Amino acid sequence: MRHSIATVSLSGRLEHKLAAAAGAGFDGIELFDNDLVASTLSPREVAARCADLGLAVELFQPVRDVEGVAPDGFGAVRRRFAAKLDVMEQLGTSVVLCCSNASPDALDDPDLSAEQLAALGDLAAERGVTIAYEALAWGRHVSRFAQSWDVVRRADHPSVTVAVDTFHLLARGDGPEVLAGVPGDRIGFLQVADAPLLRTDLLEWSRHFRCFPGQGGLDVTGVVAATVAAGYDGPLSLEVFSDVVREAPPEVTARDARRSLIFLESELGESAAPLPDRVDAAFVEVPAGHEDLLTALGFVEVGRHRSKPVTRWRNGAAEVVVNRAPTDTALGVVVPSVPAVAARARALLWPEVDRSRGAGEAQLPGITSPSGLHVFVSAPDGADDWIGDFAPTGTPPAGDWGGLDHLGVAVPEDRLNEEIGFLRTVLGMVPAAVEEFIEPRGRLRSRAVRPSAGDLRVVLNVEHAAGADRSGVTQVAFACADVRAAATALRERGVPLLEVPGNYYVDLAARFDLTDAEVDDLRRHGLFYDRSGGGELVHLYTEVLPTGFYVELLQREGGYDGYGSAGTHVRLAAQQH
Amino acid sequence: MRHSIATVSLSGRLEHKLAAAAGAGFDGIELFDNDLVASTLSPREVAARCADLGLAVELFQPVRDVEGVAPDGFGAVRRRFAAKLDVMEQLGTSVVLCCSNASPDALDDPDLSAEQLAALGDLAAERGVTIAYEALAWGRHVSRFAQSWDVVRRADHPSVTVAVDTFHLLARGDGPEVLAGVPGDRIGFLQVADAPLLRTDLLEWSRHFRCFPGQGGLDVTGVVAATVAAGYDGPLSLEVFSDVVREAPPEVTARDARRSLIFLESELGESAAPLPDRVDAAFVEVPAGHEDLLTALGFVEVGRHRSKPVTRWRNGAAEVVVNRAPTDTALGVVVPSVPAVAARARALLWPEVDRSRGAGEAQLPGITSPSGLHVFVSAPDGADDWIGDFAPTGTPPAGDWGGLDHLGVAVPEDRLNEEIGFLRTVLGMVPAAVEEFIEPRGRLRSRAVRPSAGDLRVVLNVEHAAGADRSGVTQVAFACADVRAAATALRERGVPLLEVPGNYYVDLAARFDLTDAEVDDLRRHGLFYDRSGGGELVHLYTEVLPTGFYVELLQREGGYDGYGSAGTHVRLAAQQH
């Protein structure tokens, strides 16, 4: 049989994957769509590279969520599918993997699924393409091989076949017997993968991932409050175990554990140091040496600290502080009462950064997070307002940037729980769900945290990648009213903007009903785009700067509330070029 | 509220855990039974240490599988529970956590569970102890808080209360509302833990743990054979992704991937180099410098290699080869045909170790596994029998040891799939399920592999522990007909045997119906004990020797087929003393 391997099975950039597959003697590949979208090679260049290496492009995969779609959404599916057929033609491949609909909105109607697959089969047949339809083990309604074969039989279309994937088939407890009676020419593709027999259940969750109250997402407070309300007067006892605490020094774990109980009691109303009502972003502090970059970004120096070697820079509402003393990139936040937060931090056993203070200056205590992020705490006005410490120097800034949109911080895996615990217990910031992204050398897990009120956003990133050991601020993202104008201005001032691969815009056109002019406009400006609910995000990234971080500019419209996750894998790949 | 933490939540040895809890300001602890069993401190010494540190022993936990037990098994439960009450008395603690039965044999009968808890409540009341009964989220029949409260109400016993554990309660989707109406004095203990909201399902299994055919446990061959039998004539295409391949160099992954397809085709009967019919252990090769150790272990030099600086040592049927050339510890195996295995290894792209060969000597090709283990391949007799290469020197050995029982090999996490693939695809060895053990600085995951016929056993160990970076042979285990006599003899000859904590024998007496004399005999000889099905295992370990490995001696009786897993956590803790 011909030997083939999916590009998603190999690490690295696409050209590296292709060379490795050819080097090991494979006859062909499955091209993973995300690998293409993130590549700087055009589909025709990929086809030529494969031909040079003696590799057939056996399959293009996957096109998702194409059947079981509400009829009013099927037009978008046809458009998306047709766009991928164009790409396949340039690749010179004739089999496309469509996997069963995994969306919560999928409809449970095998006849509808069959009808929609047959309609796509008509489009495919015009291009000489065969669809291989695969039952994902976690498909919403079609999750077992027999169900996918049933849909293919109902479709009754020469270009619609069934795919066999050993993982999906076996993971659901089926075996070879479900293939009985399926004619070989109706099997469009065979994907093979093995897996260890693992438990993926509550027991594993409990054994490997428990964490201290305030580090996770369970309503621990509610249950404890109900237990106390019932009249329980015994101890409040932590029973936490995880891969993290098994390897951490017990002193570190014990201190975090105590903090979590102090937090829990404060949630029960037993603390004299409540959480701040709101938390807003104030400024980013960077070390000296960033002045030229700030100027190129459009920042202007507007003040000098009265007693320290520190200057204040602005671009519109964006505030950056440059510290000539040795320092890491740090974050300034604004809370209603500085003494209240300082008292809370002390109650939670967090050490204060030592800050000397001139006469009449703001208190501005600094607290260091477990991952090493310095957080300076200021008040919106009065004696504890950080702005009062600066004597005006420059002209009022002409820039049109908004404030800090979010800060991206790299956190070592074994400190993530502590970092979340810090932001949650001191500032009341709540973590969102974990998001995971594939990058060329590994993967990235992200958790965004935000307070219940106020505009501060922090995205914590754990890198699981060969050689990854970054920590600290990796991304500084500002809001922006006109990101197209900003892109033009930044280019003129020589700021290196991240180059976006052309395939990304082809994929954008497939995913959204943008006009050609709109897509061209995004491409010309080198912008990323996302849409969610009624909102839109248009954004850009600089390259990773010599200072170790990169700058993002975000134009949020219509209440868009996310971070452009759909393009993150493209950004990660582009940053490694 | 009093602040308490379970000792299982902290890493390290028990005395280190206690010091860390006290240092962080905790008022008390939950004592985890396994931590006590593996400790060299007696229960009274633990009580005194806690008193010195100002820590109350708030809870002893857990006693498992005590209710929903078939009536003829309840006598053993009573005995086990009473033994733990003795320990609790010495600890000075008055609350014991009993968790709901998670055994597949548990009976679904709340009245029986209640009756059995009440019977244990009578025993507890005599000692002033209260039972806190907890619904484990994965309990066989009692898995939700409301069910545990129902059982406690039915028990209607002053010493039987319900436990609240925030993880178990919330993990099942319940919330504070299930506590409505439960009187506080009926809640015996409150354990708190949080957790991130994670998917623990097929999708996660698929994303993070897929592997190449032959590295896992799924019947990939069966599905592929059925697909081919149906008439499918397309490519055989690998779609594997995992945390391992995302970080591995693509060349390494691609080579392993190709090997897996060659293996798969051989399983389909398309290969000219079939798997060996059986694989037996032949010898262990160690570098020079081990001669004094071998003598102390009872080995005698019986031969010299005809052309190399290598000697052969025996103790009964146990064979060790000492190589004066620089070498790592290696394994010799016996297969029916050396050329057949060599051809198979070549077909699978495994490099041969270069072996010069004297006239008339056995071929003895060596293959290096991905983790670096050298495997020499010999035949049972004839020209390829390794024994023929040695000229007899010493007297026939007087020892009574059996052959090699198993070899323990430490494998880096990211090489485990490759290592299993090697043993499976070259020698036909099949992996058993993953077992996991907690050790003071982390955890150990083990997979035992065995051929379908033949006596070779290899245990692959992945260490997840702070500072762990071992690879290679860590354990050499020999069979033995009389391990008590061997223990005495080894001690007399000055071999350092691993010291077993006294608490281990107290726990043995609680778990098995051994007489006092039998337990004393085990204790006096420093032996480990296990029982499974109708078989028994009595075994001992040396300390970790300067050579980096330790020796185990196993006396298997009545068909005992395992590795003494129930005592592994004690062995791991003792090895770190």
PDB file of C-alpha atoms in Angstrom, chain A residues 329-464:
ATOM      1  CA  THR A 329       8.532  45.101  31.955  1.00  0.00           C
ATOM      2  CA  ALA A 330       5.865  45.855  34.567  1.00  0.00           C
ATOM      3  CA  LEU A 331       2.188  46.746  34.791  1.00  0.00           C
ATOM      4  CA  GLY A 332       0.499  49.686  36.493  1.00  0.00           C
ATOM      5  CA  VAL A 333      -3.134  49.326  37.519  1.00  0.00           C
ATOM      6  CA  VAL A 334      -5.702  51.680  39.024  1.00  0.00           C
ATOM      7  CA  VAL A 335      -7.955  50.620  41.891  1.00  0.00           C
ATOM      8  CA  PRO A 336     -10.355  52.683  44.015  1.00  0.00           C
ATOM      9  CA  SER A 337      -8.177  52.480  47.133  1.00  0.00           C
ATOM     10  CA  VAL A 338      -4.461  51.756  47.193  1.00  0.00           C
ATOM     11  CA  PRO A 339      -4.268  51.115  50.954  1.00  0.00           C
ATOM     12  CA  ALA A 340      -7.127  48.598  50.703  1.00  0.00           C
ATOM     13  CA  VAL A 341      -5.340  46.551  48.015  1.00  0.00           C
ATOM     14  CA  ALA A 342      -2.031  46.827  49.848  1.00  0.00           C
ATOM     15  CA  ALA A 343      -3.694  45.559  53.023  1.00  0.00           C
ATOM     16  CA  ARG A 344      -5.278  42.716  51.116  1.00  0.00           C
ATOM     17  CA  ALA A 345      -1.963  41.727  49.543  1.00  0.00           C
ATOM     18  CA  ARG A 346      -0.308  41.730  52.964  1.00  0.00           C
ATOM     19  CA  ALA A 347      -3.125  39.637  54.442  1.00  0.00           C
ATOM     20  CA  LEU A 348      -2.516  37.130  51.624  1.00  0.00           C
ATOM     21  CA  LEU A 349       1.195  36.989  52.440  1.00  0.00           C
ATOM     22  CA  TRP A 350       2.375  38.639  49.194  1.00  0.00           C
ATOM     23  CA  PRO A 351       5.668  40.475  49.587  1.00  0.00           C
ATOM     24  CA  GLU A 352       5.696  44.133  48.579  1.00  0.00           C
ATOM     25  CA  VAL A 353       8.329  45.448  46.228  1.00  0.00           C
ATOM     26  CA  ASP A 354      10.426  47.923  48.145  1.00  0.00           C
ATOM     27  CA  ARG A 355       9.537  51.436  46.911  1.00  0.00           C
ATOM     28  CA  SER A 356      11.201  54.558  48.194  1.00  0.00           C
ATOM     29  CA  ARG A 357       8.841  57.524  48.086  1.00  0.00           C
ATOM     30  CA  GLY A 358       9.575  61.219  47.774  1.00  0.00           C
ATOM     31  CA  ALA A 359       7.695  63.811  49.822  1.00  0.00           C
ATOM     32  CA  GLY A 360       4.178  64.247  48.462  1.00  0.00           C
ATOM     33  CA  GLU A 361       4.533  61.363  46.040  1.00  0.00           C
ATOM     34  CA  ALA A 362       1.993  58.602  45.439  1.00  0.00           C
ATOM     35  CA  GLN A 363       2.443  55.503  47.522  1.00  0.00           C
ATOM     36  CA  LEU A 364       2.413  53.216  44.437  1.00  0.00           C
ATOM     37  CA  PRO A 365       3.194  49.920  46.167  1.00  0.00           C
ATOM     38  CA  GLY A 366       4.371  47.158  43.891  1.00  0.00           C
ATOM     39  CA  ILE A 367       3.503  43.499  44.279  1.00  0.00           C
ATOM     40  CA  THR A 368       5.371  40.763  42.438  1.00  0.00           C
ATOM     41  CA  SER A 369       3.308  37.932  41.017  1.00  0.00           C
ATOM     42  CA  PRO A 370       4.512  34.307  41.239  1.00  0.00           C
ATOM     43  CA  SER A 371       5.712  34.391  37.632  1.00  0.00           C
ATOM     44  CA  GLY A 372       7.693  37.569  38.304  1.00  0.00           C
ATOM     45  CA  LEU A 373       5.338  40.230  36.923  1.00  0.00           C
ATOM     46  CA  HIS A 374       5.574  43.483  38.873  1.00  0.00           C
ATOM     47  CA  VAL A 375       2.187  45.126  39.419  1.00  0.00           C
ATOM     48  CA  PHE A 376       2.127  48.749  40.615  1.00  0.00           C
ATOM     49  CA  VAL A 377      -1.078  49.848  42.288  1.00  0.00           C
ATOM     50  CA  SER A 378      -2.339  53.403  41.840  1.00  0.00           C
ATOM     51  CA  ALA A 379      -5.541  55.334  42.540  1.00  0.00           C
ATOM     52  CA  PRO A 380      -7.667  57.280  40.031  1.00  0.00           C
ATOM     53  CA  ASP A 381      -6.938  60.649  41.655  1.00  0.00           C
ATOM     54  CA  GLY A 382      -5.705  62.257  44.844  1.00  0.00           C
ATOM     55  CA  ALA A 383      -2.472  61.561  46.685  1.00  0.00           C
ATOM     56  CA  ASP A 384      -2.207  57.985  45.421  1.00  0.00           C
ATOM     57  CA  ASP A 385      -2.551  58.879  41.717  1.00  0.00           C
ATOM     58  CA  TRP A 386       0.687  57.922  39.960  1.00  0.00           C
ATOM     59  CA  ILE A 387       0.289  60.766  37.438  1.00  0.00           C
ATOM     60  CA  GLY A 388       0.834  63.359  40.148  1.00  0.00           C
ATOM     61  CA  ASP A 389       4.417  62.123  40.571  1.00  0.00           C
ATOM     62  CA  PHE A 390       5.393  63.360  37.105  1.00  0.00           C
ATOM     63  CA  ALA A 391       6.265  66.933  36.183  1.00  0.00           C
ATOM     64  CA  PRO A 392       4.972  67.743  32.670  1.00  0.00           C
ATOM     65  CA  THR A 393       7.699  68.094  30.037  1.00  0.00           C
ATOM     66  CA  GLY A 394       6.577  67.429  26.468  1.00  0.00           C
ATOM     67  CA  THR A 395       3.716  68.778  24.413  1.00  0.00           C
ATOM     68  CA  PRO A 396       0.316  67.119  24.811  1.00  0.00           C
ATOM     69  CA  PRO A 397       0.343  63.991  22.688  1.00  0.00           C
ATOM     70  CA  ALA A 398      -1.204  64.012  19.236  1.00  0.00           C
ATOM     71  CA  GLY A 399      -1.638  60.207  18.989  1.00  0.00           C
ATOM     72  CA  ASP A 400      -5.010  58.522  18.698  1.00  0.00           C
ATOM     73  CA  TRP A 401      -4.348  55.249  20.471  1.00  0.00           C
ATOM     74  CA  GLY A 402      -6.643  53.988  23.198  1.00  0.00           C
ATOM     75  CA  GLY A 403      -5.412  52.597  26.477  1.00  0.00           C
ATOM     76  CA  LEU A 404      -3.816  49.235  27.178  1.00  0.00           C
ATOM     77  CA  ASP A 405      -6.104  46.565  25.734  1.00  0.00           C
ATOM     78  CA  HIS A 406      -4.294  43.617  27.298  1.00  0.00           C
ATOM     79  CA  LEU A 407      -0.947  42.332  28.399  1.00  0.00           C
ATOM     80  CA  GLY A 408       0.326  38.869  27.347  1.00  0.00           C
ATOM     81  CA  VAL A 409       2.459  37.189  29.981  1.00  0.00           C
ATOM     82  CA  ALA A 410       4.395  33.928  29.568  1.00  0.00           C
ATOM     83  CA  VAL A 411       4.116  31.788  32.690  1.00  0.00           C
ATOM     84  CA  PRO A 412       6.003  28.543  33.385  1.00  0.00           C
ATOM     85  CA  GLU A 413       3.570  25.631  33.518  1.00  0.00           C
ATOM     86  CA  ASP A 414       4.236  24.872  37.155  1.00  0.00           C
ATOM     87  CA  ARG A 415       3.487  28.478  38.183  1.00  0.00           C
ATOM     88  CA  LEU A 416       0.194  28.937  36.302  1.00  0.00           C
ATOM     89  CA  ASN A 417      -2.045  27.988  39.220  1.00  0.00           C
ATOM     90  CA  GLU A 418      -0.141  30.348  41.508  1.00  0.00           C
ATOM     91  CA  GLU A 419      -0.320  33.167  38.961  1.00  0.00           C
ATOM     92  CA  ILE A 420      -4.062  32.762  38.576  1.00  0.00           C
ATOM     93  CA  GLY A 421      -4.372  32.563  42.345  1.00  0.00           C
ATOM     94  CA  PHE A 422      -2.497  35.860  42.674  1.00  0.00           C
ATOM     95  CA  LEU A 423      -4.618  37.753  40.135  1.00  0.00           C
ATOM     96  CA  ARG A 424      -7.828  36.263  41.485  1.00  0.00           C
ATOM     97  CA  THR A 425      -7.233  36.605  45.205  1.00  0.00           C
ATOM     98  CA  VAL A 426      -5.548  40.033  45.245  1.00  0.00           C
ATOM     99  CA  LEU A 427      -7.351  41.805  42.396  1.00  0.00           C
ATOM    100  CA  GLY A 428     -10.503  39.724  41.920  1.00  0.00           C
ATOM    101  CA  MET A 429      -9.675  38.841  38.306  1.00  0.00           C
ATOM    102  CA  VAL A 430     -11.532  35.807  36.988  1.00  0.00           C
ATOM    103  CA  PRO A 431     -10.007  33.332  34.523  1.00  0.00           C
ATOM    104  CA  ALA A 432     -11.768  32.363  31.296  1.00  0.00           C
ATOM    105  CA  ALA A 433     -11.640  28.843  29.869  1.00  0.00           C
ATOM    106  CA  VAL A 434      -8.362  27.388  28.648  1.00  0.00           C
ATOM    107  CA  GLU A 435      -7.649  27.876  24.937  1.00  0.00           C
ATOM    108  CA  GLU A 436      -5.036  25.825  23.150  1.00  0.00           C
ATOM    109  CA  PHE A 437      -3.094  26.694  19.989  1.00  0.00           C
ATOM    110  CA  ILE A 438      -0.664  24.669  17.916  1.00  0.00           C
ATOM    111  CA  GLU A 439       2.633  26.305  17.049  1.00  0.00           C
ATOM    112  CA  PRO A 440       5.444  24.927  14.901  1.00  0.00           C
ATOM    113  CA  ARG A 441       7.485  23.561  17.798  1.00  0.00           C
ATOM    114  CA  GLY A 442       4.708  22.646  20.219  1.00  0.00           C
ATOM    115  CA  ARG A 443       1.585  24.211  21.609  1.00  0.00           C
ATOM    116  CA  LEU A 444       0.475  27.194  23.622  1.00  0.00           C
ATOM    117  CA  ARG A 445      -2.213  27.173  26.317  1.00  0.00           C
ATOM    118  CA  SER A 446      -3.843  30.514  27.100  1.00  0.00           C
ATOM    119  CA  ARG A 447      -6.106  31.733  29.850  1.00  0.00           C
ATOM    120  CA  ALA A 448      -7.437  35.286  29.736  1.00  0.00           C
ATOM    121  CA  VAL A 449      -8.236  36.894  33.091  1.00  0.00           C
ATOM    122  CA  ARG A 450     -10.409  39.957  33.710  1.00  0.00           C
ATOM    123  CA  PRO A 451     -11.915  41.670  36.730  1.00  0.00           C
ATOM    124  CA  SER A 452     -15.695  41.713  37.152  1.00  0.00           C
ATOM    125  CA  ALA A 453     -15.528  45.516  36.643  1.00  0.00           C
ATOM    126  CA  GLY A 454     -12.792  47.600  35.015  1.00  0.00           C
ATOM    127  CA  ASP A 455     -10.821  47.348  31.776  1.00  0.00           C
ATOM    128  CA  LEU A 456      -7.699  45.415  32.830  1.00  0.00           C
ATOM    129  CA  ARG A 457      -7.114  42.272  30.775  1.00  0.00           C
ATOM    130  CA  VAL A 458      -4.198  39.888  31.143  1.00  0.00           C
ATOM    131  CA  VAL A 459      -3.620  36.823  28.979  1.00  0.00           C
ATOM    132  CA  LEU A 460      -1.512  34.128  30.641  1.00  0.00           C
ATOM    133  CA  ASN A 461       0.322  31.873  28.203  1.00  0.00           C
ATOM    134  CA  VAL A 462       1.940  28.538  29.000  1.00  0.00           C
ATOM    135  CA  GLU A 463       4.265  27.358  26.243  1.00  0.00           C
ATOM    136  CA  HIS A 464       4.723  23.643  25.716  1.00  0.00           C
TER     137      HIS A 464
END
